[in-house]
Short mmCIF file of C-alpha atoms in Angstrom, two decimals:
data_model
loop_
_atom_site.label_atom_id
_atom_site.label_comp_id
_atom_site.label_asym_id
_atom_site.label_seq_id
_atom_site.Cartn_x
_atom_site.Cartn_y
_atom_site.Cartn_z
CA MET A 1224 10.27 -51.71 -17.74
CA ARG A 1225 8.08 -51.09 -15.30
CA TYR A 1226 10.30 -48.20 -13.93
CA GLU A 1227 10.27 -46.09 -16.82
CA LEU A 1228 6.34 -46.28 -17.51
CA LEU A 1229 6.48 -45.05 -13.43
CA CYS A 1230 8.39 -42.09 -15.31
CA LEU A 1231 6.37 -41.78 -17.55
CA ALA A 1232 2.78 -41.58 -15.97
CA SER A 1233 4.42 -38.96 -13.93
CA ALA A 1234 5.59 -37.22 -16.38
CA SER A 1235 1.79 -37.75 -17.81
CA ALA A 1236 0.70 -36.75 -14.12
CA GLY A 1237 2.26 -33.16 -14.04
CA ILE A 1238 1.20 -32.08 -17.60
CA LEU A 1239 -2.88 -33.41 -17.13
CA SER A 1240 -2.16 -30.93 -13.30
CA HIS A 1241 -1.42 -27.97 -15.48
CA LEU A 1242 -4.04 -28.39 -18.23
CA LEU A 1243 -7.19 -29.69 -15.85
CA TYR A 1244 -5.84 -27.55 -12.93
CA PHE A 1245 -3.59 -24.54 -12.40
CA ILE A 1246 -4.26 -23.61 -15.38
CA ARG A 1247 -7.71 -22.36 -14.71
CA GLY A 1248 -7.46 -19.92 -12.70
CA ASN A 1249 -5.41 -18.51 -9.87
CA LYS A 1250 -4.32 -21.04 -7.04
CA ALA A 1251 -2.45 -19.12 -4.80
CA ILE A 1252 -4.61 -19.20 -2.16
CA HIS A 1253 -5.10 -22.49 -2.61
CA ALA A 1254 -0.87 -22.68 -2.00
CA PRO A 1255 -1.30 -24.11 1.87
CA PRO A 1256 -3.67 -26.72 1.19
CA TRP A 1257 -1.66 -27.93 -2.22
CA ILE A 1258 1.34 -28.21 -0.72
CA LEU A 1259 0.24 -30.04 2.30
CA VAL A 1260 -1.55 -32.24 0.99
CA PHE A 1261 0.95 -33.38 -1.39
CA PHE A 1262 3.90 -33.77 0.30
CA LEU A 1263 2.44 -35.38 3.44
CA VAL A 1264 0.61 -37.74 1.12
CA ALA A 1265 1.93 -38.28 -2.58
CA GLU A 1266 5.31 -37.76 -1.41
CA CYS A 1267 5.52 -39.51 1.86
CA PHE A 1268 3.84 -42.54 0.13
CA LEU A 1269 5.58 -42.50 -2.58
CA TYR A 1270 8.90 -42.54 -0.25
CA THR A 1271 7.80 -44.73 1.61
CA ARG A 1272 6.34 -47.60 -1.04
CA SER A 1273 9.22 -46.72 -3.28
CA ILE A 1274 11.72 -47.57 -0.23
CA HIS A 1275 9.85 -50.60 1.39
CA TYR A 1276 9.91 -52.12 -2.25
CA LEU A 1277 13.42 -51.45 -3.73
CA GLY A 1278 15.59 -50.72 -0.10
CA ALA A 1279 17.20 -47.66 1.72
CA LEU A 1280 19.01 -45.50 -1.21
CA GLN A 1281 17.36 -47.43 -4.46
CA GLY A 1282 13.86 -46.93 -3.30
CA PHE A 1283 15.06 -42.96 -2.30
CA LEU A 1284 16.76 -42.38 -5.41
CA THR A 1285 13.43 -44.10 -7.87
CA ALA A 1286 10.85 -41.59 -5.98
CA THR A 1287 13.49 -38.86 -6.12
CA VAL A 1288 13.56 -39.67 -10.23
CA ILE A 1289 9.18 -40.16 -10.63
CA SER A 1290 9.15 -36.36 -8.62
CA LEU A 1291 11.61 -34.75 -10.96
CA CYS A 1292 9.47 -36.26 -13.78
CA TYR A 1293 6.87 -34.70 -12.38
CA PHE A 1294 7.89 -31.17 -11.92
CA THR A 1295 9.53 -31.22 -14.80
CA ALA A 1296 6.62 -31.78 -17.08
CA LEU A 1297 4.53 -29.67 -14.90
CA PHE A 1298 7.10 -26.85 -14.89
CA THR A 1299 7.97 -27.35 -18.67
CA SER A 1300 3.49 -27.16 -19.16
CA ILE A 1301 3.14 -24.41 -17.80
CA ILE A 1302 5.76 -22.43 -19.90
CA ILE A 1303 5.58 -23.40 -22.69
CA TYR A 1304 2.04 -22.23 -22.22
CA ARG A 1305 2.69 -18.75 -20.58
CA ILE A 1306 5.38 -17.97 -23.30
CA PHE A 1307 2.65 -19.87 -26.93
CA PHE A 1308 -0.46 -19.56 -25.45
CA HIS A 1309 -1.32 -17.88 -22.94
CA PRO A 1310 -4.33 -14.96 -23.47
CA LEU A 1311 -1.24 -12.64 -23.04
CA ARG A 1312 1.27 -14.28 -24.86
CA HIS A 1313 1.38 -10.95 -27.72
CA PHE A 1314 1.54 -8.32 -24.87
CA PRO A 1315 4.93 -6.71 -24.64
CA GLY A 1316 7.49 -7.39 -21.26
CA PRO A 1317 10.29 -8.51 -19.83
CA PHE A 1318 11.14 -12.05 -21.27
CA PHE A 1319 10.85 -13.20 -17.97
CA ALA A 1320 8.00 -11.68 -16.35
CA LYS A 1321 6.51 -13.82 -19.04
CA VAL A 1322 7.69 -17.16 -17.70
CA THR A 1323 7.05 -16.94 -13.61
CA LYS A 1324 5.83 -14.77 -10.85
CA PHE A 1325 9.21 -15.65 -9.01
CA TYR A 1326 10.28 -12.29 -11.20
CA SER A 1327 8.20 -10.25 -9.26
CA PRO A 1328 10.23 -10.38 -6.01
CA TRP A 1329 13.34 -9.67 -8.57
CA MET A 1330 12.38 -6.37 -9.50
CA ALA A 1331 10.55 -5.48 -6.48
CA ARG A 1332 14.42 -6.27 -5.37
CA ASP A 1333 15.87 -2.73 -3.59
CA GLY A 1334 12.19 -1.78 -3.00
CA LYS A 1335 11.97 0.25 -6.50
CA LEU A 1336 9.56 -1.51 -8.25
CA HIS A 1337 7.29 1.73 -8.57
CA GLU A 1338 10.17 3.05 -10.99
CA ARG A 1339 10.85 0.07 -12.44
CA TYR A 1340 7.41 0.43 -13.75
CA ALA A 1341 7.64 3.42 -14.85
CA GLU A 1342 10.93 2.35 -17.02
CA PHE A 1343 8.89 -0.51 -18.10
CA PHE A 1344 6.17 2.20 -19.64
CA GLU A 1345 9.31 3.60 -21.55
CA THR A 1346 10.55 0.94 -22.50
CA TYR A 1347 7.37 -1.20 -24.10
CA GLY A 1348 4.23 0.60 -24.17
CA ASP A 1349 1.92 1.22 -22.63
CA ILE A 1350 0.20 -1.34 -21.62
CA VAL A 1351 3.03 -4.23 -20.30
CA ARG A 1352 3.20 -7.73 -19.00
CA VAL A 1353 4.58 -8.14 -15.89
CA ALA A 1354 3.95 -11.17 -14.35
CA PRO A 1355 2.99 -14.34 -16.66
CA ASN A 1356 -0.73 -13.72 -15.61
CA GLU A 1357 -0.83 -9.21 -14.70
CA LEU A 1358 -0.35 -6.15 -16.64
CA ILE A 1359 0.18 -3.06 -15.52
CA VAL A 1360 -1.47 0.15 -17.94
CA LEU A 1361 -0.35 3.51 -18.79
CA SER A 1362 -3.88 5.15 -19.52
CA THR A 1363 -6.43 7.32 -18.10
CA ASP A 1364 -9.39 4.95 -20.05
CA ALA A 1365 -8.04 2.41 -17.65
CA GLN A 1366 -7.91 4.31 -14.64
CA GLN A 1367 -11.66 5.14 -15.25
CA LYS A 1368 -12.90 1.75 -16.78
CA VAL A 1369 -10.49 -0.28 -13.58
CA HIS A 1370 -11.32 1.88 -10.31
CA ARG A 1371 -15.09 3.44 -11.15
CA ALA A 1372 -17.19 2.60 -8.96
CA SER A 1373 -20.11 0.96 -12.39
CA SER A 1374 -16.24 -1.36 -13.51
CA ARG A 1375 -16.92 -4.79 -13.61
CA CYS A 1376 -13.04 -5.67 -12.55
CA SER A 1377 -12.74 -6.46 -8.92
CA LYS A 1378 -10.29 -7.69 -5.88
CA GLN A 1379 -11.09 -11.41 -6.36
CA ASP A 1380 -8.57 -13.47 -6.96
CA THR A 1381 -6.17 -11.29 -6.28
CA VAL A 1382 -3.84 -10.62 -3.49
CA TYR A 1383 -6.57 -9.21 -1.80
CA GLU A 1384 -7.82 -12.81 -1.07
CA VAL A 1385 -4.59 -13.49 1.04
CA VAL A 1386 -4.68 -10.86 3.67
CA HIS A 1387 -6.70 -11.10 6.38
CA TYR A 1388 -6.82 -12.08 9.97
CA GLN A 1389 -7.56 -14.73 10.83
CA GLY A 1390 -10.26 -14.78 7.50
CA TYR A 1391 -11.42 -11.92 8.43
CA LYS A 1392 -10.83 -9.08 6.11
CA ASN A 1393 -10.55 -5.56 6.43
CA LEU A 1394 -12.03 -2.65 4.53
CA GLU A 1395 -8.66 -2.54 2.28
CA THR A 1396 -9.15 -5.83 1.61
CA VAL A 1397 -12.39 -7.08 1.95
CA VAL A 1398 -13.63 -8.63 -1.96
CA ASP A 1399 -17.13 -8.54 -1.41
CA ARG A 1400 -18.93 -5.34 -2.71
CA ASP A 1401 -21.67 -5.41 -0.99
CA GLU A 1402 -19.96 -6.16 1.81
CA HIS A 1403 -17.52 -2.91 1.36
CA ARG A 1404 -19.90 -1.16 0.48
CA SER A 1405 -21.87 -1.74 4.30
CA ARG A 1406 -18.15 -1.69 5.90
CA ARG A 1407 -17.31 1.70 3.81
CA GLN A 1408 -21.18 3.51 5.64
CA VAL A 1409 -19.63 2.62 9.39
CA TRP A 1410 -16.23 4.38 8.65
CA ASP A 1411 -17.64 7.13 6.56
CA LYS A 1412 -20.08 7.70 9.88
CA ALA A 1413 -16.78 8.01 11.75
CA PHE A 1414 -16.34 11.39 10.11
CA ASN A 1415 -19.09 12.61 10.35
CA THR A 1416 -18.23 16.83 10.60
CA LYS A 1417 -18.65 16.50 14.50
CA ALA A 1418 -15.68 13.64 14.98
CA LEU A 1419 -13.54 15.68 12.54
CA GLU A 1420 -14.11 19.08 14.45
CA ALA A 1421 -12.05 16.43 16.96
CA TYR A 1422 -9.55 14.80 15.03
CA GLU A 1423 -8.66 18.25 13.87
CA THR A 1424 -8.16 19.32 17.77
CA TYR A 1425 -6.02 15.82 18.24
CA ALA A 1426 -3.80 16.54 15.26
CA ARG A 1427 -3.14 20.37 16.38
CA GLU A 1428 -2.40 18.87 19.42
CA VAL A 1429 0.19 16.75 17.80
CA VAL A 1430 1.26 19.10 15.92
CA TYR A 1431 2.03 21.81 19.26
CA GLU A 1432 3.81 18.79 21.03
CA TRP A 1433 6.17 18.35 17.59
CA LEU A 1434 6.96 22.62 17.34
CA GLY A 1435 7.67 21.81 21.72
CA LYS A 1436 10.05 19.25 20.51
CA MET A 1437 11.95 21.05 17.77
CA ALA A 1438 12.22 23.91 20.26
CA SER A 1439 14.11 20.95 23.10
CA LEU A 1440 16.68 20.73 20.49
CA GLN A 1441 17.61 23.91 19.75
CA GLY A 1442 19.02 24.55 16.48
CA GLN A 1443 20.64 20.61 16.88
CA PRO A 1444 19.43 18.26 13.30
CA VAL A 1445 16.35 16.56 13.59
CA ASN A 1446 15.81 12.93 11.07
CA THR A 1447 12.68 15.23 9.85
CA SER A 1448 11.41 11.49 8.08
CA LEU A 1449 12.06 9.57 11.84
CA TYR A 1450 9.18 12.23 12.72
CA SER A 1451 7.30 12.35 9.50
CA LEU A 1452 6.45 8.74 10.28
CA LEU A 1453 6.29 9.45 14.99
CA ILE A 1454 3.79 12.38 13.91
CA PRO A 1455 0.78 10.64 12.43
CA PHE A 1456 2.21 7.62 14.31
CA GLU A 1457 0.82 9.45 17.10
CA ASN A 1458 -2.38 11.91 16.36
CA MET A 1459 -2.95 8.10 14.75
CA GLY A 1460 -3.96 6.68 18.73
CA ARG A 1461 -5.37 9.49 19.11
CA MET A 1462 -7.87 9.76 16.63
CA GLY A 1463 -8.42 5.86 16.13
CA PHE A 1464 -8.40 4.60 19.76
CA SER A 1465 -8.13 7.43 21.98
CA ASP A 1466 -4.77 6.80 23.49
CA ASN A 1467 -1.24 8.76 24.13
CA PHE A 1468 1.95 7.37 22.64
CA GLY A 1469 4.20 9.30 24.21
CA SER A 1470 5.89 9.19 20.28
CA ILE A 1471 6.99 12.35 19.86
CA GLN A 1472 8.78 13.45 23.05
CA LYS A 1473 10.57 9.82 23.20
CA GLY A 1474 11.64 10.67 19.28
CA LYS A 1475 13.25 7.41 18.97
CA GLU A 1476 10.49 4.14 16.38
CA ASP A 1477 7.97 3.43 18.62
CA PRO A 1478 8.06 -1.23 17.82
CA MET A 1479 5.26 -1.28 16.32
CA LEU A 1480 6.64 1.11 13.50
CA HIS A 1481 8.44 -1.37 12.92
CA TYR A 1482 6.34 -3.78 13.21
CA LEU A 1483 4.00 -1.87 11.08
CA GLU A 1484 6.90 -1.44 8.54
CA VAL A 1485 7.54 -5.91 8.74
CA THR A 1486 4.24 -6.66 7.74
CA LEU A 1487 3.84 -4.47 4.82
CA GLY A 1488 7.70 -4.93 3.34
CA SER A 1489 6.96 -8.48 3.23
CA ILE A 1490 3.88 -7.92 0.55
CA GLY A 1491 6.74 -4.89 -1.00
CA LYS A 1492 9.18 -7.29 -1.18
CA LEU A 1493 7.80 -10.20 -2.73
CA GLY A 1494 6.23 -7.69 -5.15
CA ALA A 1495 3.12 -9.17 -4.61
CA MET A 1496 3.38 -12.86 -4.95
CA TYR A 1497 1.04 -13.87 -2.50
CA TRP A 1498 0.96 -17.65 -2.12
CA PRO A 1499 4.01 -17.43 -0.09
CA ILE A 1500 1.66 -15.06 2.09
CA ALA A 1501 -1.05 -17.23 1.96
CA LEU A 1502 1.76 -20.59 2.93
CA LEU A 1503 3.37 -17.47 5.78
CA ASN A 1504 -0.43 -17.12 7.17
CA ALA A 1505 -2.00 -20.61 6.62
CA ILE A 1506 1.12 -21.61 9.72
CA GLY A 1507 0.43 -18.75 11.28
CA GLY A 1508 3.21 -15.80 10.35
CA SER A 1509 6.03 -14.84 10.58
CA SER A 1510 6.54 -12.91 14.18
CA ASP A 1511 6.34 -9.30 13.76
CA HIS A 1512 3.53 -9.88 11.84
CA VAL A 1513 2.00 -11.66 15.08
CA ALA A 1514 2.84 -9.57 17.28
CA PHE A 1515 1.29 -6.05 14.94
CA GLN A 1516 -1.43 -8.21 15.01
CA LYS A 1517 -1.32 -8.08 18.92
CA LEU A 1518 -0.63 -4.98 19.11
CA ALA A 1519 -3.46 -4.20 17.28
CA CYS A 1520 -6.30 -6.07 19.41
CA LYS A 1521 -5.23 -5.32 22.03
CA MET A 1522 -5.82 -2.07 21.48
CA VAL A 1523 -9.08 -2.75 20.64
CA ASP A 1524 -9.54 -4.69 24.12
CA LYS A 1525 -8.44 -1.39 26.07
CA ARG A 1526 -10.37 0.65 24.27
CA GLU A 1527 -13.13 -1.45 24.71
CA LYS A 1528 -12.49 -1.24 28.43
CA ILE A 1529 -13.08 2.06 28.78
CA MET A 1530 -15.62 2.97 26.38
CA ASP A 1531 -16.82 6.36 27.22
CA GLU A 1532 -19.40 7.23 24.45
CA GLU A 1533 -18.09 10.96 24.48
CA LYS A 1534 -14.49 10.35 22.62
CA GLU A 1535 -14.65 10.74 19.43
CA ASP A 1536 -11.92 8.39 17.77
CA ILE A 1537 -12.74 5.72 14.79
CA LEU A 1538 -12.91 3.15 16.92
CA LYS A 1539 -15.68 4.53 18.83
CA TYR A 1540 -18.02 3.50 15.24
CA LEU A 1541 -17.00 0.52 14.61
CA ILE A 1542 -17.77 -1.42 18.72
CA GLN A 1543 -21.14 1.11 18.10
CA ASP A 1544 -22.28 -0.17 14.99
CA TYR A 1545 -20.91 -4.21 16.31
CA ARG A 1546 -22.96 -3.58 20.17
CA SER A 1547 -26.31 -2.54 18.77
CA LYS A 1548 -29.02 -4.91 17.58
CA GLU A 1549 -28.70 -4.88 14.02
CA PRO A 1550 -24.38 -4.62 13.10
CA LYS A 1551 -24.59 -2.98 8.81
CA ALA A 1552 -21.14 -4.40 9.14
CA MET A 1553 -19.35 -4.78 11.98
CA ARG A 1554 -20.92 -8.74 12.34
CA ASP A 1555 -17.72 -10.29 14.13
CA HIS A 1556 -15.61 -8.91 17.49
CA MET A 1557 -12.74 -10.33 14.81
CA MET A 1558 -14.08 -7.61 12.30
CA ILE A 1559 -13.58 -5.11 14.97
CA TYR A 1560 -9.59 -6.47 15.26
CA ALA A 1561 -8.94 -6.61 11.53
CA GLU A 1562 -10.11 -2.74 11.18
CA ALA A 1563 -8.22 -2.17 13.90
CA GLN A 1564 -5.36 -3.04 12.12
CA ALA A 1565 -5.85 -1.48 8.79
CA LEU A 1566 -6.37 1.62 10.35
CA MET A 1567 -2.89 1.78 11.69
CA VAL A 1568 -1.22 1.36 8.99
CA ALA A 1569 -3.48 3.80 6.79
CA GLY A 1570 -3.46 6.14 9.03
CA THR A 1571 0.72 5.73 10.24
CA ASP A 1572 2.60 5.48 6.65
CA THR A 1573 0.58 7.95 4.61
CA ILE A 1574 0.78 10.06 5.49
CA GLY A 1575 4.47 9.65 6.63
CA ALA A 1576 6.07 10.00 3.31
CA ALA A 1577 4.18 12.70 2.29
CA LEU A 1578 4.62 14.63 5.19
CA ALA A 1579 8.48 13.70 4.83
CA PHE A 1580 8.40 14.61 1.28
CA ALA A 1581 6.84 17.97 2.42
CA PHE A 1582 9.97 19.06 4.42
CA TYR A 1583 12.18 18.19 1.89
CA VAL A 1584 10.95 20.30 -1.48
CA LEU A 1585 10.34 22.35 1.30
CA ALA A 1586 13.76 22.82 2.85
CA ARG A 1587 15.02 22.75 -0.94
CA ASP A 1588 14.14 25.72 -1.95
CA PRO A 1589 13.70 29.01 0.57
CA GLN A 1590 11.90 30.53 -1.59
CA VAL A 1591 9.07 28.32 -1.90
CA GLN A 1592 8.70 28.29 1.99
CA LYS A 1593 8.53 32.51 1.83
CA LYS A 1594 6.12 32.06 -0.93
CA LEU A 1595 4.12 29.67 1.87
CA TYR A 1596 4.89 32.22 4.76
CA ALA A 1597 3.68 34.94 2.95
CA GLU A 1598 0.33 33.49 1.92
CA LEU A 1599 0.01 32.03 5.51
CA GLU A 1600 -0.18 35.27 7.29
CA PRO A 1601 -3.55 36.51 6.58
CA LEU A 1602 -5.10 33.23 8.01
CA TYR A 1603 -3.01 32.92 11.22
CA GLY A 1604 -6.00 33.34 13.60
CA ARG A 1605 -8.59 34.21 10.96
CA THR A 1606 -10.85 31.68 12.97
CA MET A 1607 -9.21 31.03 15.55
CA SER A 1608 -7.63 33.15 17.64
CA GLY A 1609 -4.07 32.61 17.92
CA GLU A 1610 -4.45 29.18 15.59
CA PHE A 1611 -4.74 27.97 12.42
CA ALA A 1612 -7.56 26.21 11.02
CA ASN A 1613 -8.51 23.72 8.94
CA HIS A 1614 -11.22 25.74 7.65
CA ASP A 1615 -8.70 28.27 6.24
CA LEU A 1616 -5.72 26.44 5.36
CA GLY A 1617 -8.47 25.09 2.07
CA GLU A 1618 -7.76 24.64 -1.72
CA ALA A 1619 -9.64 27.98 -2.22
CA GLU A 1620 -7.69 30.67 0.75
CA ALA A 1621 -5.03 29.18 0.59
CA PRO A 1622 -4.17 27.71 -2.86
CA TYR A 1623 0.53 27.51 -2.31
CA LEU A 1624 -0.03 25.25 1.07
CA ASN A 1625 -2.29 22.96 -1.33
CA ALA A 1626 -0.80 22.72 -4.55
CA ILE A 1627 2.44 21.72 -2.44
CA ILE A 1628 0.81 18.80 -0.80
CA ASN A 1629 -0.76 18.19 -4.54
CA GLU A 1630 3.05 18.19 -6.08
CA THR A 1631 4.82 16.26 -3.44
CA MET A 1632 1.53 13.30 -3.58
CA ARG A 1633 2.41 13.76 -7.41
CA MET A 1634 5.70 13.03 -7.34
CA TYR A 1635 6.44 10.72 -3.78
CA ASN A 1636 2.45 9.37 -3.16
CA PRO A 1637 2.96 7.27 -1.18
CA THR A 1638 0.26 3.69 -2.25
CA CYS A 1639 2.80 4.53 -5.14
CA SER A 1640 2.46 1.48 -7.97
CA ASN A 1641 -1.65 0.99 -6.16
CA GLY A 1642 -3.51 -2.33 -6.04
CA PRO A 1643 -4.69 -4.58 -7.98
CA ARG A 1644 -7.79 -5.19 -9.92
CA SER A 1645 -8.38 -8.71 -11.70
CA THR A 1646 -10.50 -7.84 -15.22
CA PRO A 1647 -14.11 -9.70 -15.75
CA PRO A 1648 -14.73 -12.38 -17.91
CA GLU A 1649 -15.18 -10.78 -20.87
CA GLY A 1650 -13.03 -8.66 -20.77
CA LEU A 1651 -12.05 -5.26 -20.91
CA GLU A 1652 -10.80 -2.71 -23.23
CA VAL A 1653 -8.75 0.30 -22.78
CA ASP A 1654 -7.40 2.70 -25.52
CA GLY A 1655 -9.13 0.55 -28.09
CA VAL A 1656 -6.95 -2.46 -26.66
CA PHE A 1657 -8.35 -5.95 -25.74
CA ILE A 1658 -7.40 -7.29 -22.81
CA PRO A 1659 -8.81 -10.52 -21.27
CA GLY A 1660 -10.85 -12.02 -18.53
CA LYS A 1661 -9.49 -13.01 -15.42
CA VAL A 1662 -5.92 -10.64 -15.32
CA ASP A 1663 -4.55 -8.69 -12.64
CA VAL A 1664 -4.21 -5.34 -13.84
CA TYR A 1665 -1.99 -2.41 -12.60
CA VAL A 1666 -2.36 1.41 -12.74
CA PRO A 1667 -0.11 2.14 -10.87
CA ILE A 1668 -0.39 5.81 -9.58
CA HIS A 1669 3.44 6.60 -9.40
CA ALA A 1670 3.92 5.95 -13.28
CA MET A 1671 0.45 8.25 -13.94
CA HIS A 1672 2.02 11.66 -12.01
CA ARG A 1673 5.79 11.32 -13.61
CA SER A 1674 4.64 10.20 -17.34
CA ALA A 1675 4.84 13.29 -20.17
CA LYS A 1676 1.94 11.81 -21.04
CA PHE A 1677 0.21 13.71 -17.79
CA PHE A 1678 2.41 16.49 -17.13
CA ARG A 1679 4.61 18.25 -19.12
CA GLU A 1680 7.57 18.40 -16.95
CA PRO A 1681 6.88 15.58 -14.94
CA ASN A 1682 10.07 15.26 -12.85
CA LYS A 1683 10.04 19.26 -11.84
CA PHE A 1684 8.86 20.41 -8.21
CA ILE A 1685 6.50 23.25 -10.21
CA PRO A 1686 3.76 24.05 -7.69
CA GLU A 1687 2.22 26.49 -9.63
CA ARG A 1688 0.89 23.89 -12.15
CA TRP A 1689 -1.84 23.56 -9.83
CA THR A 1690 -1.89 27.30 -9.69
CA THR A 1691 -1.30 30.29 -12.11
CA ARG A 1692 0.58 27.57 -14.95
CA PRO A 1693 -2.71 24.77 -15.38
CA GLU A 1694 -1.06 24.60 -18.82
CA LEU A 1695 1.59 21.97 -17.08
CA ILE A 1696 -0.85 19.48 -16.56
CA ILE A 1697 -1.85 17.97 -19.61
CA ASP A 1698 -5.19 15.62 -17.74
CA LYS A 1699 -5.65 16.78 -15.09
CA ARG A 1700 -7.71 12.86 -14.48
CA ALA A 1701 -4.55 11.10 -14.28
CA TYR A 1702 -3.83 12.90 -11.05
CA HIS A 1703 -5.24 10.51 -8.65
CA PRO A 1704 -3.21 10.27 -4.66
CA PHE A 1705 -5.93 9.37 -2.39
CA LEU A 1706 -7.33 6.81 -5.37
CA LEU A 1707 -10.87 6.88 -6.53
CA GLY A 1708 -13.37 4.83 -7.29
CA PRO A 1709 -15.85 3.31 -3.95
CA HIS A 1710 -12.44 1.79 -2.67
CA THR A 1711 -11.11 5.67 -3.17
CA CYS A 1712 -9.30 6.17 0.40
CA VAL A 1713 -11.73 6.91 3.81
CA GLY A 1714 -9.30 9.23 5.56
CA ARG A 1715 -8.53 11.50 2.66
CA ARG A 1716 -10.19 14.32 4.90
CA ILE A 1717 -8.04 13.47 8.06
CA ALA A 1718 -4.67 12.79 5.86
CA LEU A 1719 -5.32 16.76 4.64
CA ILE A 1720 -5.72 18.25 7.89
CA VAL A 1721 -2.43 16.98 9.74
CA ILE A 1722 -0.55 17.30 6.77
CA ARG A 1723 -1.30 20.96 5.99
CA LEU A 1724 -1.51 21.98 9.81
CA VAL A 1725 1.50 20.19 10.33
CA LEU A 1726 3.14 22.20 7.42
CA ALA A 1727 1.51 25.29 8.19
CA TYR A 1728 2.29 25.53 12.29
CA THR A 1729 5.89 24.98 11.11
CA THR A 1730 6.53 27.06 8.44
CA TRP A 1731 4.75 29.62 10.76
CA TYR A 1732 7.35 29.30 13.67
CA TYR A 1733 10.38 27.70 12.14
CA GLU A 1734 12.47 28.66 9.05
CA PHE A 1735 13.97 25.10 8.27
CA GLU A 1736 17.20 23.50 5.90
CA PHE A 1737 19.61 21.29 5.12
CA ALA A 1738 21.33 20.04 8.09
CA PRO A 1739 25.55 21.22 7.79
CA GLY A 1740 26.63 17.52 5.12
CA GLU A 1741 23.16 17.07 4.04
CA ASP A 1742 22.63 16.72 0.69
CA GLY A 1743 18.53 15.48 0.57
CA VAL A 1744 20.05 12.97 -1.64
CA ALA A 1745 19.14 9.91 0.69
CA ILE A 1746 15.82 10.77 1.35
CA ASP A 1747 14.82 9.70 -2.44
CA ARG A 1748 17.82 7.74 -3.16
CA ASP A 1749 16.93 5.17 0.18
CA ALA A 1750 12.85 4.92 -0.39
CA VAL A 1751 11.62 2.13 -0.60
CA ASN A 1752 8.27 0.59 -1.69
CA GLY A 1753 6.35 -1.63 0.71
CA GLN A 1754 3.46 -1.14 -0.39
CA ILE A 1755 3.51 2.39 1.17
CA LEU A 1756 6.89 3.68 0.33
CA LYS A 1757 8.65 5.23 3.16
CA ALA A 1758 11.25 8.41 2.65
CA GLY A 1759 14.94 8.31 2.75
CA LYS A 1760 16.57 10.38 6.05
CA LEU A 1761 16.97 13.74 6.01
CA GLU A 1762 17.91 15.73 8.50
CA CYS A 1763 17.38 18.83 9.06
CA VAL A 1764 17.90 22.15 11.04
CA PHE A 1765 15.05 24.86 12.20
CA THR A 1766 15.10 27.60 13.56
CA GLN A 1767 12.34 30.08 15.48
CA ARG A 1768 11.81 33.02 13.75
CA ALA A 1769 11.83 35.87 15.58
#
């Protein structure tokens, strides 16, 4: 009888654990201490006492059965609640997504989560339940209400809570609005007029290194997806840290790029299931992630040793704020380390994806190249003798160039899934539908950009929709490649400078096409969404213009 009572008590404890604790808010960030307490205290105590009183074998079996009773009751209670009583129970979506967050890694298993979201909208409608407490929404109303400056939605209790460097968050992951505002002011200062002029010079230097590399290869096939990463990586080194990596000349992936991919990829593969990330952080992180963090910190230390006020880079402004008498945001040196890691990611991978697919659409269609070349002719040397200037490549002066960029980022946006926001306690109404409070909501950029609700012929590359055929855009608000609201991409202007200069100079000096045997399928087929899209391989041949 005592044995049965222990099992009943254990099962009751499992149900009460759910009803009194786990049901109340997101507990992912508390996973490490909870697991530590449960396994090192409760389980060890249970097994030790059972073995002490009943002997090794019988005690072990008894403790195991009691534990199974607890977990069976706990998870049964959770499943019943999520299916029949959860506030999101009426929203459509895959059945197993309603039951467990473990369905998210399954959806993200092949790096195509963004495409799966788009398919879900076609199957289930404009609001889809993709996890027990998560919705994806295809709506410009949601886009505005979730991300605009006046929104009461927040980053709290989302994946951003567990992404940090030794407890210190960066501009992208900080959840407190006042803290984000002060950080953003420091970052914005790093993009003043003088700094942008210097950054454009760096970008031009990197472009010439790229052109020199093409000349040295003399028509050999080039993996443009690789160089599309090396170009912004090299630019990030100069713009961010006043450092020259020499990666373009080497023509191979830098170890730091590997660390970047692994760091982001782990989150992408988990489908934003973030309690494992919290647990991994608690035990020190993976070896690759730790190596990435150390490299970023080393870059900061190196820059500080040669602190030169005349050198224009982003670190200069972060360090200046930290060293000031009353820092606006950088109150701890660890914050600079955290921001440096964000800089390395944002300054490389996002631009790399956009460049790779821009090369793809240009190489695929010679007519697009010809039209772009014709537009560039009167712009070459207009402001700077023998050069292109970003000022002359803006939307007003080079509408077709910018249309190519816009259409590329519409179809192949680097941040294709976007990040979540938690709805306010009182809930949120979207297109007349009430979404309960404390629910994680995604407004996926890829699905928005590829939706027939907002763009006619959404899966066709038509640059003219941004110039001479505006009727192909049903709702321009749906296009938000750099996000919107207070969390819009701080490096947007830099990204456009780099992309414009690379495409303009490359098209001016070279004609390029798919290499022999290349059909252009792999770049999209093998693209992986690891939080930021990484293009598959694409080989092209570049021929100097006569």
